[in-house]
C-alpha cells in the first residue's frame, strides 16, 4: 500500500488532486486558501455558470428520455405530427424550467454556513452550516470538461436529497467551494473531532491507494456489472416495446445464436455441446462487458487522505470526486467472493453518515474496490488505528448453529425435488442431491463464522463460499436488539442485531447470529453499558 505524501501537498493545496484526466488537473491554477476566499467572497450572492441551464436541461431530458421516445414512437395518436408536437411542447417546458432555475438560483458563502436561495413566486432560503456538510461531491462528464465546469453536491447525514446541488459552477469555483467547505468545516468540528483525527496533519495529503489498469481489470472480472446492465436493458426493452415485440425479438436472437452453434451435430450430444458453448460465450461476453464498465467507472481511482478527510476520485469519461470526514464513517465491510480468492483480492467498503440514495455513484462508499488482502488490512489498521487487525481470537457460534444455517438449503432442496418430481416423475428425486452440498456449506460456514470484541471495536465474520467481515466502533452503535425465533428458543440460541447510521441497502447486516443464549445476553448487557456511557459519534 502506498502511503507517500502526495505532491499536491507541496504547492500548498491539500485538496488539489493532480494526475492525468483528474478533475483538478484540468484546472490551470492551484486553488490555495487565499485564492478560494478571493473566488468566493462573503459579501454577496453569486449565480451559477451562465450555461448551467443547458446542463439542467440535458439532465431533465435524460430522465424523461424513455417516456418521450415512447410518446414519439408509440403514442396513442395515429398522427405523427401530433405525437412530435407533444414531444416538442414537453421539451419547451423543460427548457423554460431550466432557464427559470438559472435566473432564480443564488448562493452565498457565509462565515459559518452556505446560503442557497431559489424560486421567485415560491421563494426558498436554505442555510447549510459547514459543520453539517459531511460530503462534498464533484462531478464532471465529458461535456463538463469541454466547458470547464463541474457539478457540486453538498451532502449531509439526513434527508432524502443533497443539502444543495449546484448545477453547474466553473471548475475554479467548484474547487474553491470544496476547499472552503473542507477548511471551515474542519475548524467548526475541531472540538468534537476524534483524538486520532485531531492529531492528523491538516496541511498535507497523501495517496493511500491507487488502482492500476491491471487492478481495474481484475475488478471487472470479479464483479457482475455486465449482468446488471444486460438485465436492465432487457427490462427496458420489455417496458418500451409494445405487446410481445420484446419477447419475440429476444426469442429470435436466441434461436439464431443456437442455430449457429448447433452445427456441432443434431444428436443430443451435439445439442448439449452447442448449449454449453453458447453458455460459455455468453459468460465470456458478460465478463468482458463487466471489465469495460469497470474501466469506465474506476479508471484512475485514487484514495487520498487529507488531514481529517478522505477523498476518492475515479472515472474515465465521467470524473467523480468525493470527500468525507473520517469520523463520519460508521461501519466497515470487507468482502471476498470466490473469484476474489482466486485472484487473492478483497474489497473494502464503508457506511458513512451521509444521506443515502440507493446506488448513487456520487456517494463515498468504496475505499478499496479491489486490493490485495494485506493492503485492505493495512488500510483498516491505518484509518482505525487498530494495530491488532485482523483479530487473532474469534469467538465461535452455538455448536448447533450449522442446523440453523442449513435451513434455507434444506427448504430449497425439498422444493427443488418436489418441482422436478411433478415434471419428471421419480427422476425428480435427484433434486435431493442438493442436500449434501447444503450440509457442507452450512457446516463450513458455522465453523469459520464468529465475532471479536475489544474496548473499541466489534467485528463479525460470516460466509464460506462468499465471505465478509463486518465491523464498527462501539461508539458508533445506535440500537441493539436481541432476537429469537421459535426454533432458536427450542435450541437455546439467540441473535444480536446492531444498527449504525448510513447502512446501505446492499451492505450485509451487522449481526451476530446463533449464539448460545447466555453468551448473547451477556454480550447485549456489555454493549448496552458501553453504548450508554459513551457519547454517540457521528
Coordinates of N, CA, C and O in Angstrom, one line a residue, residues 96-205:
X96 N -37.9 26.0 -20.5 CA -38.3 27.1 -19.7 C -38.0 26.9 -18.2 O -37.5 27.8 -17.5
X97 N -38.2 25.6 -17.7 CA -37.9 25.3 -16.3 C -36.4 25.4 -16.0 O -36.0 25.9 -15.0
X98 N -35.5 25.0 -17.0 CA -34.1 25.1 -16.8 C -33.6 26.5 -16.8 O -32.8 26.9 -15.9
X99 N -34.1 27.4 -17.7 CA -33.7 28.8 -17.7 C -34.2 29.5 -16.4 O -33.5 30.3 -15.8
X100 N -35.4 29.1 -16.0 CA -36.0 29.7 -14.8 C -35.2 29.4 -13.6 O -35.0 30.3 -12.7
X101 N -34.7 28.2 -13.5 CA -33.8 27.8 -12.4 C -32.6 28.6 -12.3 O -32.1 29.1 -11.3
X102 N -32.0 28.8 -13.5 CA -30.7 29.6 -13.6 C -31.0 31.0 -13.1 O -30.2 31.6 -12.3
X103 N -32.1 31.6 -13.5 CA -32.4 33.0 -13.2 C -32.7 33.2 -11.7 O -32.5 34.3 -11.2
X104 N -33.2 32.2 -11.1 CA -33.7 32.4 -9.7 C -32.8 31.8 -8.6 O -33.0 31.9 -7.5
X105 N -31.7 31.1 -9.1 CA -30.8 30.4 -8.1 C -29.7 31.3 -7.7 O -29.0 31.8 -8.6
X106 N -29.4 31.4 -6.4 CA -28.3 32.2 -5.9 C -27.7 31.4 -4.7 O -28.3 30.7 -4.1
X107 N -26.4 31.6 -4.5 CA -25.8 31.1 -3.3 C -24.7 32.1 -2.8 O -24.2 32.9 -3.5
X108 N -24.5 32.0 -1.5 CA -23.6 32.9 -0.8 C -22.8 32.1 0.3 O -23.4 31.2 1.0
X109 N -21.5 32.4 0.4 CA -20.7 31.8 1.4 C -20.6 32.7 2.6 O -20.2 33.9 2.5
X110 N -21.1 32.2 3.8 CA -21.1 33.0 5.0 C -19.9 32.6 5.9 O -19.1 31.8 5.5
X111 N -19.9 33.2 7.0 CA -18.8 32.9 7.9 C -18.8 31.4 8.5 O -17.8 30.8 8.7
X112 N -20.0 30.9 8.6 CA -20.2 29.5 9.2 C -21.2 28.7 8.4 O -21.5 27.6 8.8
X113 N -21.7 29.2 7.3 CA -22.7 28.5 6.6 C -22.7 28.8 5.1 O -22.1 29.8 4.7
X114 N -23.3 28.0 4.3 CA -23.6 28.3 2.9 C -25.1 28.6 2.8 O -25.9 27.8 3.3
X115 N -25.4 29.7 2.1 CA -26.8 30.1 1.9 C -27.2 29.9 0.5 O -26.5 30.3 -0.4
X116 N -28.3 29.2 0.3 CA -28.8 29.0 -1.1 C -30.3 29.5 -1.2 O -31.1 29.2 -0.4
X117 N -30.5 30.4 -2.2 CA -31.8 31.0 -2.4 C -32.3 30.6 -3.8 O -31.5 30.6 -4.8
X118 N -33.5 30.2 -3.9 CA -34.1 29.7 -5.1 C -35.6 30.1 -5.2 O -36.2 30.3 -4.1
X119 N -36.1 30.1 -6.4 CA -37.6 30.4 -6.6 C -37.9 31.9 -6.7 O -37.1 32.7 -6.2
X120 N -39.0 32.2 -7.3 CA -39.4 33.6 -7.5 C -40.8 33.7 -6.8 O -41.0 34.5 -5.9
X121 N -41.8 33.0 -7.3 CA -43.1 33.1 -6.7 C -43.2 32.3 -5.3 O -43.7 32.8 -4.4
X122 N -42.5 31.2 -5.3 CA -42.4 30.4 -4.0 C -40.9 30.4 -3.7 O -40.1 29.6 -4.2
X123 N -40.5 31.4 -2.8 CA -39.1 31.6 -2.5 C -38.6 30.7 -1.4 O -39.4 30.4 -0.5
X124 N -37.4 30.3 -1.5 CA -36.8 29.4 -0.5 C -35.4 29.9 -0.2 O -34.6 30.2 -1.1
X125 N -35.1 30.0 1.1 CA -33.7 30.3 1.5 C -33.3 29.3 2.4 O -33.8 29.0 3.5
X126 N -32.2 28.6 2.1 CA -31.7 27.4 2.8 C -30.3 27.8 3.4 O -29.4 28.2 2.7
X127 N -30.2 27.6 4.7 CA -28.9 27.8 5.4 C -28.3 26.5 5.7 O -28.9 25.6 6.4
X128 N -27.1 26.2 5.3 CA -26.4 24.9 5.5 C -25.2 25.2 6.3 O -24.2 25.6 5.7
X129 N -25.1 24.9 7.6 CA -23.9 25.1 8.4 C -22.8 24.2 7.8 O -23.0 23.1 7.4
X130 N -21.6 24.7 7.9 CA -20.4 23.9 7.4 C -20.3 22.6 8.2 O -19.9 21.6 7.7
X131 N -20.6 22.7 9.5 CA -20.5 21.5 10.4 C -21.4 20.4 10.0 O -21.2 19.3 10.3
X132 N -22.5 20.8 9.2 CA -23.5 19.8 8.8 C -23.1 19.1 7.5 O -23.7 18.1 7.1
X133 N -22.2 19.7 6.7 CA -21.8 19.2 5.4 C -20.8 18.1 5.7 O -19.7 18.3 6.1
X134 N -21.2 16.8 5.4 CA -20.4 15.7 5.6 C -19.6 15.2 4.3 O -18.6 14.5 4.4
X135 N -20.2 15.6 3.2 CA -19.5 15.1 1.9 C -19.7 16.2 0.9 O -20.7 16.8 0.7
X136 N -18.6 16.4 0.2 CA -18.6 17.4 -1.0 C -18.3 16.5 -2.2 O -17.2 16.0 -2.3
X137 N -19.2 16.4 -3.1 CA -19.0 15.6 -4.3 C -18.9 16.5 -5.6 O -19.8 17.4 -5.8
X138 N -17.9 16.3 -6.3 CA -17.7 17.0 -7.6 C -17.9 16.0 -8.7 O -17.4 14.8 -8.7
X139 N -18.6 16.4 -9.8 CA -19.0 15.5 -10.9 C -18.7 16.2 -12.2 O -19.1 17.3 -12.4
X140 N -17.9 15.5 -13.1 CA -17.6 16.0 -14.4 C -17.8 15.0 -15.5 O -17.1 13.9 -15.4
X141 N -18.7 15.3 -16.4 CA -18.8 14.4 -17.6 C -17.9 15.0 -18.7 O -17.2 16.1 -18.5
X142 N -17.8 14.4 -19.8 CA -17.0 14.9 -20.9 C -17.5 16.3 -21.3 O -16.7 17.2 -21.7
X143 N -18.9 16.5 -21.3 CA -19.4 17.8 -21.6 C -19.0 18.9 -20.6 O -18.7 20.0 -20.9
X144 N -19.0 18.5 -19.3 CA -18.5 19.4 -18.3 C -17.0 19.8 -18.5 O -16.7 21.0 -18.4
X145 N -16.2 18.8 -18.9 CA -14.8 19.1 -19.2 C -14.6 20.1 -20.4 O -13.8 20.9 -20.4
X146 N -15.5 19.9 -21.4 CA -15.4 20.7 -22.6 C -15.7 22.1 -22.3 O -15.0 23.0 -22.8
X147 N -16.6 22.4 -21.3 CA -16.9 23.8 -21.0 C -16.2 24.3 -19.7 O -16.4 25.4 -19.3
X148 N -15.3 23.4 -19.1 CA -14.6 23.8 -17.9 C -15.5 24.1 -16.7 O -15.2 25.0 -16.0
X149 N -16.5 23.2 -16.5 CA -17.4 23.4 -15.4 C -17.5 22.1 -14.6 O -17.0 21.0 -15.0
X150 N -18.2 22.1 -13.5 CA -18.4 20.9 -12.7 C -19.7 21.0 -11.9 O -20.1 22.1 -11.5
X151 N -20.3 19.9 -11.6 CA -21.5 19.9 -10.7 C -21.0 19.6 -9.3 O -20.1 18.8 -9.1
X152 N -21.5 20.3 -8.3 CA -21.2 20.2 -6.9 C -22.4 19.8 -6.1 O -23.4 20.4 -6.2
X153 N -22.2 18.8 -5.2 CA -23.3 18.4 -4.3 C -22.7 18.5 -2.9 O -21.7 17.9 -2.6
X154 N -23.5 19.1 -2.0 CA -23.2 19.2 -0.6 C -24.1 18.2 0.1 O -25.3 18.4 0.1
X155 N -23.5 17.2 0.7 CA -24.3 16.1 1.3 C -24.3 16.2 2.9 O -23.4 16.7 3.4
X156 N -25.4 15.8 3.5 CA -25.5 15.8 4.9 C -25.9 14.4 5.4 O -26.0 13.5 4.6
X157 N -26.1 14.2 6.7 CA -26.5 12.9 7.3 C -28.0 12.7 7.3 O -28.4 11.7 7.8
X158 N -28.8 13.6 6.9 CA -30.2 13.4 7.0 C -30.9 13.9 5.7 O -30.3 14.6 4.9
X159 N -32.2 13.6 5.6 CA -32.9 14.0 4.4 C -32.8 13.0 3.3 O -32.1 12.0 3.3
X160 N -33.6 13.2 2.2 CA -33.7 12.3 1.1 C -33.0 12.8 -0.1 O -33.1 12.2 -1.2
X161 N -32.4 14.0 0.0 CA -31.7 14.6 -1.2 C -30.5 15.4 -0.7 O -30.4 15.7 0.5
X162 N -29.6 15.8 -1.6 CA -28.5 16.7 -1.1 C -29.0 18.0 -0.5 O -30.0 18.5 -0.8
X163 N -28.2 18.5 0.5 CA -28.5 19.8 1.0 C -28.5 20.9 0.0 O -29.3 21.8 0.0
X164 N -27.6 20.8 -1.0 CA -27.5 21.7 -2.1 C -26.9 21.0 -3.3 O -25.9 20.3 -3.2
X165 N -27.5 21.3 -4.5 CA -26.9 20.8 -5.7 C -26.7 22.0 -6.7 O -27.7 22.6 -7.1
X166 N -25.5 22.3 -6.9 CA -25.1 23.4 -7.7 C -24.7 22.9 -9.1 O -23.6 22.4 -9.4
X167 N -25.6 23.1 -10.0 CA -25.5 22.6 -11.4 C -25.6 23.7 -12.4 O -26.7 24.0 -12.9
X168 N -24.5 24.3 -12.8 CA -23.1 23.9 -12.6 C -22.3 25.2 -12.2 O -22.8 26.3 -12.4
X169 N -21.1 25.0 -11.7 CA -20.1 26.1 -11.4 C -18.9 25.9 -12.3 O -18.6 24.9 -12.9
X170 N -18.2 27.1 -12.5 CA -16.9 27.0 -13.1 C -16.0 26.0 -12.3 O -16.2 25.9 -11.1
X171 N -15.1 25.4 -13.0 CA -14.2 24.4 -12.3 C -13.5 25.1 -11.1 O -13.3 24.5 -10.0
X172 N -13.0 26.3 -11.4 CA -12.3 27.0 -10.3 C -13.1 27.3 -9.1 O -12.7 27.1 -8.0
X173 N -14.4 27.7 -9.4 CA -15.3 27.9 -8.3 C -15.7 26.7 -7.5 O -15.8 26.6 -6.3
X174 N -15.8 25.6 -8.3 CA -16.1 24.3 -7.6 C -15.0 23.8 -6.7 O -15.3 23.4 -5.6
X175 N -13.8 23.9 -7.2 CA -12.6 23.5 -6.4 C -12.5 24.5 -5.2 O -12.1 24.1 -4.1
X176 N -12.8 25.8 -5.4 CA -12.7 26.8 -4.3 C -13.7 26.5 -3.3 O -13.5 26.5 -2.0
X177 N -15.0 26.1 -3.7 CA -16.0 25.8 -2.7 C -15.7 24.6 -1.9 O -15.9 24.5 -0.7
X178 N -15.1 23.6 -2.6 CA -14.7 22.4 -1.9 C -13.7 22.7 -0.8 O -13.7 22.2 0.3
X179 N -12.7 23.6 -1.2 CA -11.6 23.9 -0.3 C -12.2 24.7 0.9 O -11.8 24.5 2.0
X180 N -13.1 25.7 0.6 CA -13.7 26.5 1.7 C -14.5 25.6 2.7 O -14.4 25.7 3.9
X181 N -15.3 24.7 2.1 CA -16.1 23.8 3.0 C -15.2 22.9 3.8 O -15.4 22.8 5.0
X182 N -14.2 22.4 3.2 CA -13.3 21.5 4.0 C -12.6 22.3 5.1 O -12.5 21.8 6.2
X183 N -12.1 23.4 4.8 CA -11.3 24.2 5.8 C -12.2 24.7 7.0 O -11.9 24.5 8.1
X184 N -13.4 25.2 6.6 CA -14.3 25.8 7.7 C -15.0 24.7 8.4 O -15.3 24.9 9.6
X185 N -15.3 23.6 7.7 CA -16.0 22.5 8.5 C -15.0 21.9 9.5 O -15.3 21.5 10.6
X186 N -13.7 21.8 9.1 CA -12.7 21.2 10.0 C -12.5 22.2 11.2 O -12.4 21.7 12.3
X187 N -12.5 23.5 11.0 CA -12.4 24.4 12.1 C -13.6 24.3 13.0 O -13.5 24.3 14.2
X188 N -14.8 24.1 12.4 CA -16.0 24.0 13.3 C -16.0 22.7 14.1 O -16.5 22.7 15.2
X189 N -15.5 21.7 13.5 CA -15.6 20.3 14.1 C -14.4 20.0 15.0 O -14.3 18.9 15.5
X190 N -13.4 20.9 15.1 CA -12.2 20.6 15.7 C -12.4 20.2 17.2 O -11.7 19.3 17.7
X191 N -13.3 20.8 17.9 CA -13.5 20.4 19.3 C -14.1 19.0 19.4 O -13.8 18.3 20.3
X192 N -15.0 18.7 18.4 CA -15.7 17.4 18.5 C -14.9 16.3 17.9 O -15.3 15.1 18.0
X193 N -13.9 16.6 17.1 CA -13.2 15.6 16.4 C -12.6 14.5 17.3 O -12.2 14.7 18.4
X194 N -12.5 13.3 16.7 CA -11.9 12.2 17.5 C -10.4 12.5 17.7 O -9.8 13.2 16.9
X195 N -9.9 11.9 18.8 CA -8.5 12.3 19.1 C -7.6 11.8 18.0 O -6.6 12.5 17.7
X196 N -7.8 10.7 17.4 CA -7.0 10.3 16.3 C -7.0 11.3 15.1 O -6.0 11.6 14.6
X197 N -8.2 11.8 14.8 CA -8.3 12.7 13.7 C -7.8 14.1 14.1 O -7.3 14.8 13.3
X198 N -7.9 14.5 15.4 CA -7.5 15.8 15.8 C -6.0 16.0 15.7 O -5.4 17.1 15.5
X199 N -5.2 14.8 15.7 CA -3.8 14.9 15.6 C -3.3 14.7 14.2 O -2.1 14.7 14.0
X200 N -4.2 14.4 13.3 CA -3.8 14.2 11.9 C -3.3 15.5 11.3 O -3.8 16.5 11.5
X201 N -2.3 15.4 10.4 CA -1.8 16.6 9.8 C -2.8 17.2 8.9 O -3.5 16.5 8.1
X202 N -3.0 18.5 8.9 CA -4.1 19.2 8.1 C -3.5 19.9 6.9 O -4.2 20.5 6.2
X203 N -2.1 19.9 6.8 CA -1.5 20.6 5.7 C -0.8 19.7 4.7 O 0.0 20.2 3.9
X204 N -1.2 18.4 4.7 CA -0.5 17.5 3.8 C -1.5 16.4 3.4 O -2.2 15.9 4.2
X205 N -1.5 16.1 2.1 CA -2.4 15.0 1.6 C -1.4 13.9 1.1 O -0.3 14.2 0.6

